[in-house]
Coordinates of N, CA and C in Angstrom, one line a residue:
M1 N -18.6 -0.7 5.5 CA -17.6 -0.4 4.5 C -17.0 1.0 4.7
L2 N -15.7 1.0 4.7 CA -14.9 2.3 4.9 C -14.6 2.9 3.5
N3 N -14.9 4.1 3.3 CA -14.6 4.8 2.0 C -15.1 4.1 0.8
G4 N -16.3 3.4 1.0 CA -16.8 2.6 -0.1 C -16.1 1.4 -0.5
E5 N -15.1 1.0 0.3 CA -14.3 -0.2 -0.1 C -14.7 -1.4 0.8
D6 N -14.9 -2.5 0.1 CA -15.3 -3.7 0.8 C -14.1 -4.2 1.6
P7 N -14.2 -4.3 2.9 CA -13.0 -4.8 3.7 C -12.6 -6.2 3.4
G8 N -13.5 -7.1 3.0 CA -13.1 -8.4 2.6 C -12.3 -8.4 1.4
K9 N -12.6 -7.6 0.4 CA -11.8 -7.5 -0.8 C -10.4 -6.9 -0.5
K10 N -10.3 -5.9 0.4 CA -9.0 -5.4 0.8 C -8.2 -6.4 1.5
D11 N -8.8 -7.2 2.4 CA -8.0 -8.2 3.1 C -7.5 -9.3 2.1
L12 N -8.4 -9.7 1.2 CA -8.0 -10.7 0.2 C -6.8 -10.1 -0.7
D13 N -6.9 -8.9 -1.1 CA -5.8 -8.2 -1.9 C -4.5 -8.2 -1.1
L14 N -4.6 -7.9 0.2 CA -3.4 -7.9 1.1 C -2.8 -9.3 1.2
L15 N -3.6 -10.3 1.3 CA -3.1 -11.7 1.4 C -2.6 -12.2 0.1
T16 N -3.2 -11.8 -1.0 CA -2.8 -12.2 -2.3 C -1.4 -11.6 -2.7
R17 N -1.2 -10.3 -2.3 CA 0.1 -9.7 -2.5 C 1.2 -10.3 -1.7
L18 N 0.9 -10.6 -0.4 CA 1.8 -11.3 0.4 C 2.1 -12.7 -0.1
C19 N 1.1 -13.4 -0.6 CA 1.3 -14.8 -1.2 C 2.3 -14.7 -2.4
A20 N 2.1 -13.7 -3.2 CA 2.9 -13.5 -4.4 C 4.4 -13.3 -4.0
E21 N 4.6 -12.4 -3.0 CA 5.9 -12.2 -2.5 C 6.6 -13.4 -2.0
L22 N 5.8 -14.2 -1.2 CA 6.4 -15.4 -0.6 C 6.7 -16.4 -1.7
T23 N 5.9 -16.5 -2.7 CA 6.1 -17.4 -3.8 C 7.4 -17.1 -4.5
E24 N 7.6 -15.8 -4.7 CA 8.8 -15.3 -5.4 C 10.1 -15.6 -4.6
L25 N 9.9 -15.7 -3.2 CA 11.0 -16.1 -2.4 C 11.2 -17.6 -2.3
G26 N 10.4 -18.4 -3.0 CA 10.5 -19.8 -3.1 C 9.7 -20.6 -2.0
H27 N 8.8 -20.0 -1.4 CA 8.0 -20.6 -0.4 C 6.6 -21.1 -0.9
T28 N 6.1 -22.1 -0.3 CA 4.8 -22.6 -0.7 C 3.7 -22.0 0.2
A29 N 2.8 -21.2 -0.5 CA 1.8 -20.5 0.3 C 0.5 -20.5 -0.6
E30 N -0.6 -20.5 0.1 CA -1.9 -20.5 -0.6 C -2.9 -19.8 0.3
I31 N -3.9 -19.3 -0.4 CA -5.0 -18.6 0.4 C -6.2 -19.5 0.5
R32 N -6.7 -19.6 1.7 CA -7.8 -20.6 2.0 C -8.9 -19.9 2.8
E33 N -10.1 -20.4 2.6 CA -11.2 -20.0 3.5 C -11.1 -21.0 4.7
I34 N -11.0 -20.4 5.9 CA -11.0 -21.2 7.1 C -12.4 -21.3 7.7
S35 N -12.9 -22.5 7.9 CA -14.2 -22.6 8.5 C -14.1 -22.9 10.0
T36 N -14.3 -21.9 10.8 CA -14.3 -22.1 12.2 C -15.6 -21.5 12.7
L37 N -15.6 -21.1 14.0 CA -16.7 -20.4 14.5 C -17.1 -19.2 13.7
M38 N -16.0 -18.4 13.3 CA -16.2 -17.3 12.5 C -15.3 -17.5 11.2
P39 N -16.0 -17.8 10.1 CA -15.2 -18.0 8.9 C -14.3 -16.8 8.5
A40 N -13.1 -17.2 8.1 CA -12.1 -16.1 7.7 C -11.3 -16.6 6.6
T41 N -10.6 -15.7 5.9 CA -9.7 -16.0 4.9 C -8.3 -15.9 5.5
A42 N -7.4 -16.8 5.1 CA -6.1 -16.9 5.7 C -5.1 -17.3 4.6
L43 N -3.9 -16.8 4.7 CA -2.8 -17.3 3.9 C -2.1 -18.4 4.7
V44 N -2.0 -19.5 4.0 CA -1.3 -20.7 4.7 C 0.0 -20.9 4.1
L45 N 1.1 -20.7 5.0 CA 2.5 -20.8 4.6 C 3.0 -22.1 5.2
R46 N 3.6 -22.9 4.3 CA 4.2 -24.2 4.8 C 5.6 -23.9 5.4
T47 N 5.8 -24.4 6.6 CA 7.1 -24.2 7.3 C 8.0 -25.4 7.0
L48 N 9.3 -25.1 7.1 CA 10.3 -26.2 6.9 C 11.0 -26.5 8.2
P49 N 11.4 -27.7 8.4 CA 11.5 -28.8 7.5 C 10.2 -29.7 7.5
L50 N 9.3 -29.4 8.5 CA 8.2 -30.4 8.7 C 7.0 -30.1 7.8
G51 N 6.9 -28.9 7.2 CA 5.7 -28.6 6.3 C 4.5 -28.3 7.1
L52 N 4.6 -27.9 8.4 CA 3.5 -27.6 9.2 C 3.0 -26.2 8.7
P53 N 1.6 -26.0 8.8 CA 1.1 -24.7 8.3 C 1.3 -23.6 9.3
L54 N 1.6 -22.4 8.8 CA 1.6 -21.1 9.5 C 0.4 -20.3 8.9
F55 N -0.6 -20.1 9.7 CA -1.8 -19.3 9.3 C -1.6 -17.9 9.5
I56 N -1.7 -17.1 8.4 CA -1.6 -15.6 8.5 C -2.9 -15.0 8.1
F57 N -3.4 -14.1 9.0 CA -4.7 -13.4 8.8 C -4.4 -11.9 8.7
V58 N -5.4 -11.2 8.3 CA -5.4 -9.7 8.3 C -6.3 -9.3 9.4
S59 N -5.8 -8.3 10.2 CA -6.6 -7.8 11.4 C -7.9 -7.2 10.9
T60 N -8.8 -7.0 11.8 CA -10.1 -6.5 11.5 C -10.1 -5.1 10.9
D61 N -9.1 -4.3 11.2 CA -8.9 -3.0 10.6 C -8.1 -3.0 9.4
S62 N -7.6 -4.1 8.9 CA -6.8 -4.3 7.7 C -5.4 -3.6 7.9
E63 N -5.0 -3.3 9.0 CA -3.7 -2.6 9.3 C -2.5 -3.5 9.5
F64 N -2.8 -4.8 9.9 CA -1.8 -5.7 10.3 C -2.0 -7.1 9.8
Y65 N -0.9 -7.8 9.6 CA -0.9 -9.2 9.4 C -0.8 -9.8 10.8
V66 N -1.6 -10.9 11.1 CA -1.6 -11.5 12.4 C -1.4 -13.0 12.3
W67 N -0.6 -13.6 13.1 CA -0.3 -15.0 13.1 C -0.1 -15.6 14.5
Q68 N -0.4 -16.8 14.6 CA -0.2 -17.6 15.9 C -1.0 -17.1 17.1
Q69 N -0.9 -15.8 17.4 CA -1.6 -15.2 18.5 C -1.8 -13.7 18.2
P70 N -2.9 -13.2 18.8 CA -3.2 -11.8 18.5 C -2.1 -10.7 18.7
T71 N -1.1 -11.0 19.6 CA -0.1 -10.1 19.8 C 1.0 -10.1 18.7
N72 N 1.0 -11.1 17.9 CA 1.9 -11.2 16.8 C 1.3 -10.4 15.6
R73 N 1.9 -9.2 15.4 CA 1.3 -8.4 14.3 C 2.4 -7.7 13.6
Y74 N 2.2 -7.5 12.2 CA 3.2 -6.8 11.4 C 2.4 -5.9 10.4
P75 N 2.8 -4.7 10.2 CA 2.0 -3.8 9.4 C 1.8 -4.3 8.0
T76 N 0.6 -4.1 7.4 CA 0.4 -4.5 6.0 C 0.9 -3.4 5.0
T77 N 1.5 -2.4 5.5 CA 2.0 -1.3 4.6 C 3.3 -1.7 4.0
D78 N 4.0 -2.7 4.5 CA 5.4 -3.0 4.0 C 5.3 -4.5 3.6
I79 N 4.7 -4.9 2.5 CA 4.5 -6.3 2.2 C 5.8 -7.0 1.8
P80 N 6.7 -6.3 1.1 CA 8.0 -7.1 0.8 C 8.8 -7.5 2.1
H81 N 8.8 -6.6 3.1 CA 9.5 -6.9 4.3 C 8.7 -7.9 5.1
A82 N 7.4 -7.8 5.1 CA 6.6 -8.8 5.8 C 6.8 -10.2 5.2
A83 N 6.9 -10.3 3.9 CA 7.2 -11.6 3.2 C 8.5 -12.1 3.6
R84 N 9.6 -11.3 3.7 CA 10.9 -11.8 4.1 C 10.8 -12.2 5.6
M85 N 10.1 -11.5 6.4 CA 10.0 -11.9 7.8 C 9.2 -13.3 7.9
F86 N 8.1 -13.4 7.2 CA 7.4 -14.7 7.3 C 8.2 -15.8 6.7
A87 N 9.0 -15.5 5.6 CA 9.9 -16.6 5.0 C 10.9 -17.0 6.1
A88 N 11.4 -16.1 6.9 CA 12.4 -16.4 7.9 C 11.7 -17.3 9.0
L89 N 10.5 -17.0 9.3 CA 9.8 -17.8 10.3 C 9.5 -19.2 9.8
A90 N 9.2 -19.3 8.5 CA 8.9 -20.6 7.9 C 10.1 -21.5 7.7
D91 N 11.3 -20.9 7.6 CA 12.5 -21.6 7.4 C 13.6 -21.0 8.2
P92 N 13.7 -21.3 9.5 CA 14.6 -20.7 10.4 C 16.1 -20.9 10.0
D93 N 16.4 -21.9 9.2 CA 17.8 -22.2 8.8 C 18.1 -21.5 7.5
S94 N 17.2 -20.7 6.9 CA 17.5 -20.0 5.6 C 18.4 -18.9 5.8
E95 N 19.1 -18.4 4.7 CA 19.9 -17.3 4.7 C 19.1 -16.0 4.7
Q96 N 17.8 -16.1 4.6 CA 17.0 -14.9 4.6 C 17.0 -14.2 5.9
D97 N 17.3 -14.9 7.0 CA 17.4 -14.2 8.3 C 18.3 -13.0 8.3
E98 N 19.5 -13.1 7.6 CA 20.4 -12.0 7.5 C 19.8 -10.9 6.7
A99 N 19.1 -11.2 5.7 CA 18.5 -10.1 4.9 C 17.4 -9.3 5.6
T100 N 16.7 -10.0 6.5 CA 15.6 -9.3 7.2 C 16.1 -8.7 8.6
G101 N 17.2 -9.1 9.0 CA 17.7 -8.7 10.3 C 17.0 -9.4 11.5
L102 N 16.3 -10.5 11.1 CA 15.6 -11.3 12.1 C 16.4 -12.5 12.6

């Protein structure tokens, strides 16, 4: 534990805040426990038009959101912009691309 803070709770808080932002943007997202070789908590964002899941994790140091591969990282310090970026990834045809600059 760093500074007396439970890293798991911090990660869950970061994912919960991102989930709330994505929901406000009109996207379907939920937090799930993923059972793999190493259990982890992930935010699952449904992509359009097919509804395929995009799994978003928090890095081990809680500094970044990570998705698809370890090199895809975005700082957890700017949750509103992260949500807009993930919304644009989930729906490439949306007008949100202009708002995010992506």
